[in-house]
Coordinates of N, CA and C in Angstrom, one line a residue:
X734 N 127.0 42.3 117.2 CA 126.2 42.4 116.1 C 125.1 43.5 116.3
X735 N 124.6 43.5 117.6 CA 123.6 44.4 118.0 C 124.1 45.9 117.9
X736 N 125.4 46.0 118.3 CA 126.0 47.2 118.4 C 126.2 47.8 117.0
X737 N 126.6 46.9 116.1 CA 126.8 47.4 114.6 C 125.4 47.8 114.0
X738 N 124.3 47.0 114.4 CA 123.0 47.3 113.8 C 122.6 48.6 114.4
X739 N 122.8 48.9 115.7 CA 122.4 50.3 116.2 C 123.2 51.4 115.5
X740 N 124.4 51.2 115.1 CA 125.3 52.3 114.5 C 124.6 52.5 113.2
X741 N 124.3 51.4 112.5 CA 123.7 51.5 111.1 C 122.4 52.2 111.1
X742 N 121.5 51.8 112.0 CA 120.2 52.5 112.2 C 120.3 54.0 112.5
X743 N 121.2 54.3 113.5 CA 121.5 55.6 113.7 C 122.0 56.4 112.5
X744 N 122.9 55.8 111.8 CA 123.4 56.6 110.6 C 122.4 56.8 109.6
X745 N 121.5 55.9 109.3 CA 120.4 56.0 108.5 C 119.3 57.0 108.8
X746 N 118.9 57.1 110.1 CA 118.1 58.2 110.7 C 118.7 59.6 110.5
X747 N 120.0 59.6 110.8 CA 120.8 60.9 110.8 C 120.7 61.4 109.2
X748 N 121.0 60.5 108.3 CA 121.0 60.9 106.9 C 119.7 61.3 106.4
X749 N 118.6 60.6 106.9 CA 117.2 60.8 106.5 C 116.8 62.3 107.0
X750 N 117.1 62.6 108.3 CA 116.7 63.9 108.9 C 117.5 65.0 108.2
X751 N 118.8 64.7 107.9 CA 119.6 65.8 107.4 C 119.2 66.0 106.0
X752 N 118.9 65.1 105.3 CA 118.5 65.2 103.8 C 117.2 66.0 103.8
X753 N 116.2 65.7 104.8 CA 114.9 66.3 104.7 C 115.1 67.8 105.0
X754 N 116.0 68.1 105.9 CA 116.2 69.6 106.1 C 116.9 70.3 105.1
X755 N 118.0 69.6 104.5 CA 118.8 70.1 103.4 C 117.9 70.5 102.2
X756 N 117.0 69.8 102.0 CA 116.0 69.9 100.8 C 115.3 71.2 100.9
X757 N 114.9 71.5 102.2 CA 114.2 72.8 102.5 C 115.1 74.0 102.5
X758 N 116.3 73.7 103.0 CA 117.3 74.9 103.0 C 117.8 75.2 101.6
X759 N 118.0 74.2 100.8 CA 118.5 74.5 99.4 C 117.7 75.5 98.6
X760 N 116.4 75.5 98.8 CA 115.6 76.4 98.0 C 115.1 77.6 98.8
X761 N 115.6 77.9 100.0 CA 115.1 78.9 100.9 C 116.1 80.2 100.8
X762 N 115.5 81.3 100.9 CA 116.3 82.4 101.1 C 116.2 83.1 102.7
X763 N 115.7 82.2 103.5 CA 115.6 82.6 104.9 C 115.5 81.5 105.9
X764 N 114.7 81.7 106.9 CA 114.5 80.5 107.8 C 113.5 79.5 107.2
X765 N 113.6 78.2 107.7 CA 112.6 77.2 107.4 C 112.2 76.5 108.7
X766 N 111.0 75.8 108.7 CA 110.5 75.2 109.8 C 110.3 76.1 110.9
X767 N 111.0 75.8 112.1 CA 110.9 76.6 113.2 C 111.9 77.8 113.4
X768 N 112.7 78.0 112.4 CA 113.8 78.9 112.5 C 113.3 80.3 112.9
X769 N 112.5 80.9 112.1 CA 112.0 82.3 112.5 C 111.6 82.5 113.9
X770 N 110.6 81.5 114.4 CA 110.0 81.6 115.7 C 111.0 81.5 116.8
X771 N 112.0 80.7 116.7 CA 113.0 80.5 117.7 C 114.0 81.7 117.7
X772 N 114.3 82.2 116.5 CA 115.2 83.4 116.4 C 114.5 84.6 117.0
X773 N 113.3 84.7 116.7 CA 112.6 85.9 117.2 C 112.5 85.8 118.8
X774 N 112.2 84.6 119.3 CA 112.1 84.5 120.8 C 113.3 84.6 121.5
X775 N 114.5 84.0 121.0 CA 115.8 84.2 121.6 C 116.2 85.8 121.5
X776 N 116.0 86.4 120.4 CA 116.6 87.7 120.2 C 115.6 88.9 120.8
X777 N 114.5 88.3 121.3 CA 113.7 89.3 122.1 C 114.2 89.4 123.5
X778 N 115.2 88.6 123.9 CA 115.7 88.6 125.4 C 117.2 88.7 125.5
X779 N 117.8 89.4 124.5 CA 119.2 89.6 124.7 C 119.7 90.8 125.6
X780 N 120.8 90.6 126.2 CA 121.4 91.7 126.9 C 122.9 91.6 126.8
X781 N 123.5 92.7 127.3 CA 125.0 92.7 127.0 C 125.8 91.6 128.0
X782 N 125.3 91.3 129.1 CA 125.9 90.4 130.0 C 125.9 89.0 129.4
X783 N 124.6 88.7 129.0 CA 124.5 87.3 128.4 C 125.3 87.2 127.0
X784 N 125.4 88.3 126.3 CA 126.1 88.3 125.1 C 127.6 88.1 125.4
X785 N 128.2 88.6 126.4 CA 129.6 88.4 126.8 C 129.8 86.8 127.1
X786 N 128.8 86.4 127.8 CA 128.8 84.9 128.3 C 128.8 84.0 127.0
X787 N 127.9 84.3 126.1 CA 127.7 83.6 124.9 C 129.0 83.7 124.0
X788 N 129.6 84.8 124.0 CA 131.0 84.9 123.2 C 131.9 83.9 123.8
X789 N 132.1 83.9 125.1 CA 132.9 82.9 125.8 C 132.6 81.5 125.3
X790 N 131.4 81.2 125.5 CA 130.9 79.8 125.3 C 131.2 79.4 123.7
X791 N 130.9 80.4 122.8 CA 131.1 80.1 121.4 C 132.6 79.8 121.1
X792 N 133.5 80.4 121.9 CA 134.9 80.3 121.6 C 135.4 78.8 121.9
X793 N 134.6 78.0 122.7 CA 135.0 76.7 123.0 C 134.6 75.8 121.9
X794 N 133.9 76.3 120.9 CA 133.6 75.6 119.6 C 134.3 76.2 118.4
X795 N 135.3 77.1 118.7 CA 135.9 77.7 117.5 C 137.1 76.9 117.0
X796 N 137.6 77.2 115.9 CA 138.8 76.6 115.2 C 140.0 76.9 116.0
X797 N 140.1 78.2 116.5 CA 141.3 78.6 117.3 C 141.3 77.8 118.6
X798 N 140.2 77.5 119.1 CA 140.3 76.7 120.4 C 140.7 75.2 120.2
X799 N 140.0 74.7 119.1 CA 140.4 73.3 118.8 C 141.9 73.1 118.4
X800 N 142.4 74.1 117.7 CA 143.8 74.1 117.3 C 144.7 74.0 118.6
X801 N 144.4 74.9 119.5 CA 145.3 74.9 120.8 C 145.1 73.7 121.6
X802 N 143.8 73.3 121.8 CA 143.4 72.2 122.6 C 144.0 70.9 121.9
X803 N 143.9 70.8 120.6 CA 144.4 69.7 119.8 C 145.9 69.5 120.1
X804 N 146.7 70.6 120.0 CA 148.1 70.4 120.2 C 148.5 69.9 121.5
X805 N 147.6 70.3 122.5 CA 147.9 69.9 124.0 C 147.6 68.3 123.9
X806 N 146.4 67.9 123.4 CA 146.1 66.5 123.3 C 147.2 65.6 122.7
X807 N 147.6 66.1 121.6 CA 148.6 65.3 120.8 C 149.9 65.2 121.7
X808 N 150.2 66.2 122.4 CA 151.5 66.1 123.3 C 151.1 65.1 124.3
X809 N 150.0 65.1 125.0 CA 149.6 64.1 125.9 C 149.5 62.7 125.4
X810 N 149.0 62.6 124.3 CA 148.9 61.2 123.7 C 150.2 60.6 123.4
X811 N 151.1 61.4 122.9 CA 152.4 60.9 122.6 C 153.2 60.7 124.0
X812 N 153.0 61.6 124.8 CA 153.7 61.4 126.1 C 153.4 60.0 126.8
X813 N 152.1 59.7 126.7 CA 151.5 58.6 127.3 C 151.5 57.4 126.5
X814 N 152.0 57.5 125.3 CA 152.1 56.5 124.2 C 150.8 55.9 123.8
X815 N 149.8 56.8 123.8 CA 148.5 56.4 123.4 C 148.3 56.9 121.9
X816 N 149.0 56.2 121.2 CA 149.1 56.7 119.7 C 147.8 56.5 119.0
X817 N 146.9 55.4 119.4 CA 145.7 55.1 118.7 C 144.8 56.2 118.9
X818 N 144.9 57.2 119.9 CA 144.0 58.3 120.0 C 144.2 59.3 119.1
X819 N 145.4 59.4 118.4 CA 145.7 60.5 117.5 C 144.7 60.5 116.2
X820 N 144.6 59.4 115.7 CA 143.6 59.4 114.5 C 142.2 59.9 114.8
X821 N 141.6 59.4 116.0 CA 140.3 60.0 116.2 C 140.3 61.4 116.5
X822 N 141.4 61.9 117.1 CA 141.5 63.4 117.4 C 141.5 64.1 116.0
X823 N 142.2 63.7 115.0 CA 142.4 64.4 113.8 C 141.1 64.3 112.9
X824 N 140.5 63.0 113.0 CA 139.3 63.0 112.3 C 138.1 63.8 112.9
X825 N 138.1 63.9 114.2 CA 137.0 64.6 114.9 C 137.2 66.2 114.6
X826 N 138.3 66.7 114.3 CA 138.5 68.1 114.1 C 138.8 68.4 112.7
X827 N 139.9 68.1 112.1 CA 140.2 68.4 110.8 C 139.4 67.7 109.8
X828 N 139.1 66.4 110.0 CA 138.1 65.6 109.2 C 136.7 66.3 109.1
X829 N 136.3 66.6 110.3 CA 134.9 67.2 110.4 C 134.7 68.5 109.9
X830 N 136.0 69.3 109.9 CA 135.9 70.6 109.4 C 135.9 70.4 107.8
X831 N 136.6 69.5 107.4 CA 136.6 69.2 105.9 C 135.2 69.0 105.3
X832 N 134.6 68.0 106.0 CA 133.2 67.5 105.6 C 132.3 68.8 105.7
X833 N 132.3 69.5 106.8 CA 131.6 70.7 106.9 C 131.7 71.7 105.9
X834 N 133.0 71.9 105.5 CA 133.2 72.9 104.4 C 132.6 72.5 103.1
X835 N 132.7 71.2 102.8 CA 132.0 70.6 101.5 C 130.6 70.8 101.6
X836 N 129.9 70.5 102.7 CA 128.4 70.7 102.9 C 127.9 72.2 102.7
X837 N 128.9 73.1 103.3 CA 128.6 74.5 103.3 C 128.5 75.0 101.9
X838 N 129.5 74.5 101.1 CA 129.6 75.0 99.7 C 128.7 74.3 98.8
X839 N 128.1 73.2 99.2 CA 126.9 72.7 98.4 C 125.7 73.4 98.6
X840 N 125.4 73.7 99.8 CA 124.1 74.4 100.1 C 124.0 75.9 100.2
X841 N 125.3 76.5 100.2 CA 125.4 77.8 100.2 C 124.3 78.8 100.8
X842 N 124.0 78.3 102.1 CA 122.9 79.1 102.8 C 123.3 80.4 103.4
X843 N 122.6 81.4 103.2 CA 123.1 82.7 103.7 C 122.7 82.8 105.2
X844 N 123.7 83.4 105.9 CA 123.3 83.5 107.4 C 122.2 84.4 107.7
X845 N 121.6 84.3 108.9 CA 120.6 85.2 109.4 C 121.0 86.7 109.7
X846 N 121.4 87.4 108.6 CA 122.1 88.7 108.8 C 121.4 89.6 109.8
X847 N 120.2 89.6 109.7 CA 119.4 90.6 110.5 C 119.4 90.4 112.0
X848 N 119.9 89.2 112.4 CA 120.1 88.7 113.8 C 121.5 89.0 114.4
X849 N 122.4 89.3 113.5 CA 123.9 89.3 113.9 C 124.0 90.2 115.1
X850 N 124.8 89.6 116.2 CA 125.3 90.3 117.3 C 126.9 90.4 117.2
X851 N 127.5 89.5 116.3 CA 128.9 89.5 116.0 C 129.0 89.4 114.4
X852 N 130.2 89.8 114.0 CA 130.5 89.6 112.6 C 130.9 88.1 112.3
X853 N 130.4 87.5 111.3 CA 130.7 86.2 110.8 C 130.6 85.9 109.4
X854 N 131.7 85.5 108.7 CA 131.6 85.3 107.4 C 131.3 83.9 107.1
X855 N 131.4 83.6 105.7 CA 131.0 82.2 105.2 C 129.6 81.8 105.2
X856 N 129.4 80.6 104.7 CA 127.9 80.1 104.8 C 127.5 79.6 106.0
X857 N 126.2 79.3 106.0 CA 125.5 79.1 107.3 C 125.2 77.5 107.6
X858 N 125.0 76.8 106.6 CA 124.5 75.4 106.7 C 125.4 74.3 106.3
X859 N 125.7 73.4 107.2 CA 125.4 73.3 108.6 C 126.3 74.1 109.5
X860 N 126.0 74.3 110.8 CA 126.9 75.0 111.6 C 128.3 74.3 111.9
X861 N 129.3 74.9 111.6 CA 130.6 74.2 112.0 C 130.8 74.1 113.3
X862 N 130.5 75.2 114.2 CA 130.8 75.0 115.6 C 130.1 73.9 116.2
X863 N 128.8 73.7 115.8 CA 127.9 72.6 116.3 C 128.4 71.3 115.8
X864 N 128.7 71.2 114.6 CA 129.2 69.9 114.0 C 130.6 69.5 114.5
X865 N 131.5 70.3 114.6 CA 132.8 69.9 115.2 C 132.8 69.6 116.7
X866 N 132.1 70.5 117.3 CA 131.9 70.3 118.7 C 131.2 68.9 119.1
X867 N 130.2 68.5 118.4 CA 129.6 67.2 118.6 C 130.5 66.2 118.3
X868 N 131.3 66.3 117.2 CA 132.2 65.3 116.8 C 133.4 65.2 117.8
X869 N 134.0 66.3 118.1 CA 135.2 66.4 118.9 C 135.0 66.0 120.3
X870 N 134.2 66.7 121.0 CA 133.9 66.5 122.4 C 133.3 65.1 122.7
X871 N 132.3 64.6 121.9 CA 131.8 63.3 122.1 C 132.9 62.2 121.9
X872 N 133.8 62.3 120.8 CA 134.8 61.5 120.7 C 135.8 61.4 121.8
X873 N 136.2 62.6 122.2 CA 137.2 62.7 123.3 C 136.5 62.2 124.6
X874 N 135.2 62.3 124.8 CA 134.6 61.8 126.0 C 134.6 60.3 125.9
X875 N 134.4 59.7 124.9 CA 134.3 58.3 124.5 C 135.8 57.8 124.8
X876 N 136.7 58.3 124.2 CA 138.2 57.9 124.6 C 138.5 58.0 126.1
X877 N 138.2 59.2 126.7 CA 138.5 59.3 128.1 C 137.7 58.2 128.8
X878 N 136.5 58.0 128.7 CA 135.9 56.9 129.5 C 136.4 55.5 129.2
X879 N 136.7 55.3 128.0 CA 137.3 54.0 127.7 C 138.6 53.7 128.2
X880 N 139.4 54.7 128.5 CA 140.7 54.6 129.0 C 140.7 54.5 130.6
X881 N 139.7 54.8 131.2 CA 139.6 54.8 132.6 C 139.4 53.3 133.1
X882 N 140.0 53.1 134.3 CA 139.9 51.7 135.0 C 138.5 51.7 135.8
X883 N 138.0 52.8 136.4 CA 136.8 52.8 137.0 C 135.7 53.3 136.1
X884 N 134.4 52.8 136.3 CA 133.3 53.2 135.5 C 132.3 54.0 136.3
X885 N 132.7 54.7 137.3 CA 131.8 55.5 138.0 C 131.5 56.9 137.4
X886 N 130.3 57.4 137.6 CA 130.0 58.7 137.1 C 130.0 58.7 135.6
X887 N 130.0 57.7 134.8 CA 130.1 57.8 133.4 C 128.8 58.6 132.9
X888 N 127.6 58.3 133.4 CA 126.5 59.0 133.0 C 126.5 60.6 133.2
X889 N 127.1 61.0 134.3 CA 127.4 62.3 134.7 C 128.3 62.9 133.6
X890 N 129.3 62.3 133.3 CA 130.3 62.8 132.3 C 129.6 63.0 130.9
X891 N 128.9 62.1 130.4 CA 128.1 62.1 129.2 C 127.1 63.3 129.2
X892 N 126.5 63.5 130.4 CA 125.5 64.7 130.5 C 126.2 66.0 130.4
X893 N 127.5 66.1 131.0 CA 128.2 67.3 130.9 C 128.7 67.6 129.5
X894 N 129.1 66.5 128.8 CA 129.5 66.5 127.5 C 128.4 67.1 126.6
X895 N 127.2 66.6 126.6 CA 126.2 67.0 125.7 C 125.6 68.5 126.2
X896 N 125.7 68.7 127.5 CA 125.4 70.0 128.0 C 126.3 71.1 127.4
X897 N 127.6 70.9 127.4 CA 128.6 71.8 126.8 C 128.2 71.9 125.2
X898 N 128.0 70.9 124.5 CA 127.7 70.9 123.2 C 126.5 71.7 122.8
X899 N 125.5 71.5 123.6 CA 124.2 72.2 123.6 C 124.3 73.7 123.8
X900 N 125.1 74.1 124.6 CA 125.4 75.5 125.0 C 126.2 76.2 123.8
X901 N 127.1 75.4 123.2 CA 127.9 76.0 122.1 C 126.9 76.2 121.1
X902 N 126.0 75.2 120.7 CA 125.0 75.5 119.6 C 124.2 76.6 119.9
X903 N 123.6 76.7 121.2 CA 122.7 77.8 121.5 C 123.4 79.1 121.4
X904 N 124.7 79.2 121.7 CA 125.5 80.5 121.6 C 125.4 80.9 120.1
X905 N 125.5 80.0 119.2 CA 125.4 80.4 117.7 C 124.1 81.0 117.3
X906 N 123.0 80.4 118.0 CA 121.7 81.0 117.7 C 121.6 82.4 118.4
X907 N 122.1 82.4 119.7 CA 121.9 83.7 120.4 C 122.7 84.9 119.7
X908 N 123.9 84.5 119.3 CA 124.7 85.5 118.7 C 124.2 85.9 117.2
X909 N 123.3 85.1 116.8 CA 122.6 85.4 115.4 C 123.3 85.1 114.2
X910 N 124.2 84.2 114.4 CA 125.0 83.8 113.2 C 124.7 82.4 112.5
X911 N 123.6 81.8 113.1 CA 123.1 80.6 112.6 C 121.6 80.5 112.8
X912 N 120.9 79.8 111.9 CA 119.6 79.4 112.1 C 119.5 78.2 113.0
X913 N 118.5 78.0 113.8 CA 118.4 76.8 114.6 C 118.6 75.5 113.7
X914 N 118.0 75.5 112.5 CA 118.2 74.2 111.6 C 119.6 74.0 111.2
X915 N 120.4 75.1 111.2 CA 121.8 75.0 110.9 C 122.6 74.2 112.1
X916 N 122.2 74.6 113.2 CA 122.7 74.0 114.5 C 122.3 72.6 114.6
X917 N 121.0 72.2 114.4 CA 120.5 70.9 114.6 C 121.1 70.1 113.5
X918 N 121.3 70.6 112.3 CA 122.0 69.8 111.3 C 123.5 69.5 111.5
X919 N 124.0 70.6 112.2 CA 125.4 70.4 112.5 C 125.5 69.3 113.6
X920 N 124.6 69.3 114.5 CA 124.7 68.2 115.6 C 124.6 66.8 115.0
X921 N 123.5 66.7 114.2 CA 123.4 65.2 113.6 C 124.4 64.8 112.8
X922 N 125.1 65.7 111.9 CA 126.2 65.4 111.1 C 127.4 65.2 111.9
X923 N 127.6 66.0 112.9 CA 128.7 65.8 113.9 C 128.6 64.3 114.6
X924 N 127.4 64.0 114.9 CA 127.2 62.6 115.5 C 127.5 61.6 114.6
X925 N 127.2 61.7 113.3 CA 127.5 60.8 112.2 C 129.0 60.6 112.2
X926 N 129.7 61.7 112.2 CA 131.1 61.7 112.1 C 131.7 60.9 113.4
X927 N 131.1 61.0 114.6 CA 131.4 60.4 115.7 C 131.3 58.9 115.5
X928 N 130.1 58.5 115.0 CA 130.0 57.0 114.7 C 131.0 56.5 113.9
X929 N 131.3 57.3 112.7 CA 132.3 56.7 111.9 C 133.6 56.7 112.5
X930 N 134.0 57.6 113.4 CA 135.3 57.7 114.0 C 135.5 56.6 115.0
X931 N 134.5 56.4 115.9 CA 134.7 55.3 116.8 C 134.6 53.9 116.2
X932 N 133.9 53.8 115.0 CA 134.0 52.5 114.3 C 135.3 52.2 113.8
X933 N 136.0 53.2 113.2 CA 137.4 53.2 112.8 C 138.3 52.8 113.9
X934 N 138.2 53.4 114.9 CA 138.9 53.3 116.2 C 138.7 51.9 116.8
X935 N 137.6 51.4 116.9 CA 137.3 50.1 117.4 C 138.0 48.9 116.6
X936 N 138.0 49.1 115.3 CA 138.7 48.2 114.4 C 140.1 48.3 114.4
X937 N 140.6 49.5 114.7 CA 142.1 49.8 114.8 C 142.7 49.1 116.0
X938 N 141.9 49.0 117.0 CA 142.4 48.7 118.4 C 142.0 47.1 118.6
X939 N 141.4 46.5 117.6 CA 141.1 45.0 117.9 C 142.3 44.2 117.8

């Protein structure tokens, strides 16, 4: 009961925060809240070496990467007869991409064009890289830890999970293709997707 209550409270908080940011974004032609200050600060310290690194990190949150990695995971799940992991895998990628596409077309936010270090099409809010990365990596980390016999170093694995997600989000800001509020909103909606996915998974495996 406590676990379900926590999930519901988390979902409510996420929806309230997202809605608050979305209201500001919907009527804006540029940055909102802390967007401009963060973008100016980050882009005052760019250089070619960091840009190359950020391009590599951003690839880990791209659709191309998730397609390749997803195919590998499906193969491993089937090989190990872990069929219950397939639904969370698809929901955390294709499902989250679908929700993200709907949100982008509702809010039609223009990207921060003057900060572009790479070319990027489509709308800006919320960040697809951040949303799918949060949903996918967190779901896969949950499934990995749940399938292990030993429970050592769980905290370290969770820290590494969120560190990777954080770096992917930061790479989008650094490369100038997303406002910070795009990334923040992508994170919280990705976490909402994670809550929904693990709830479905836990009911499926009872």
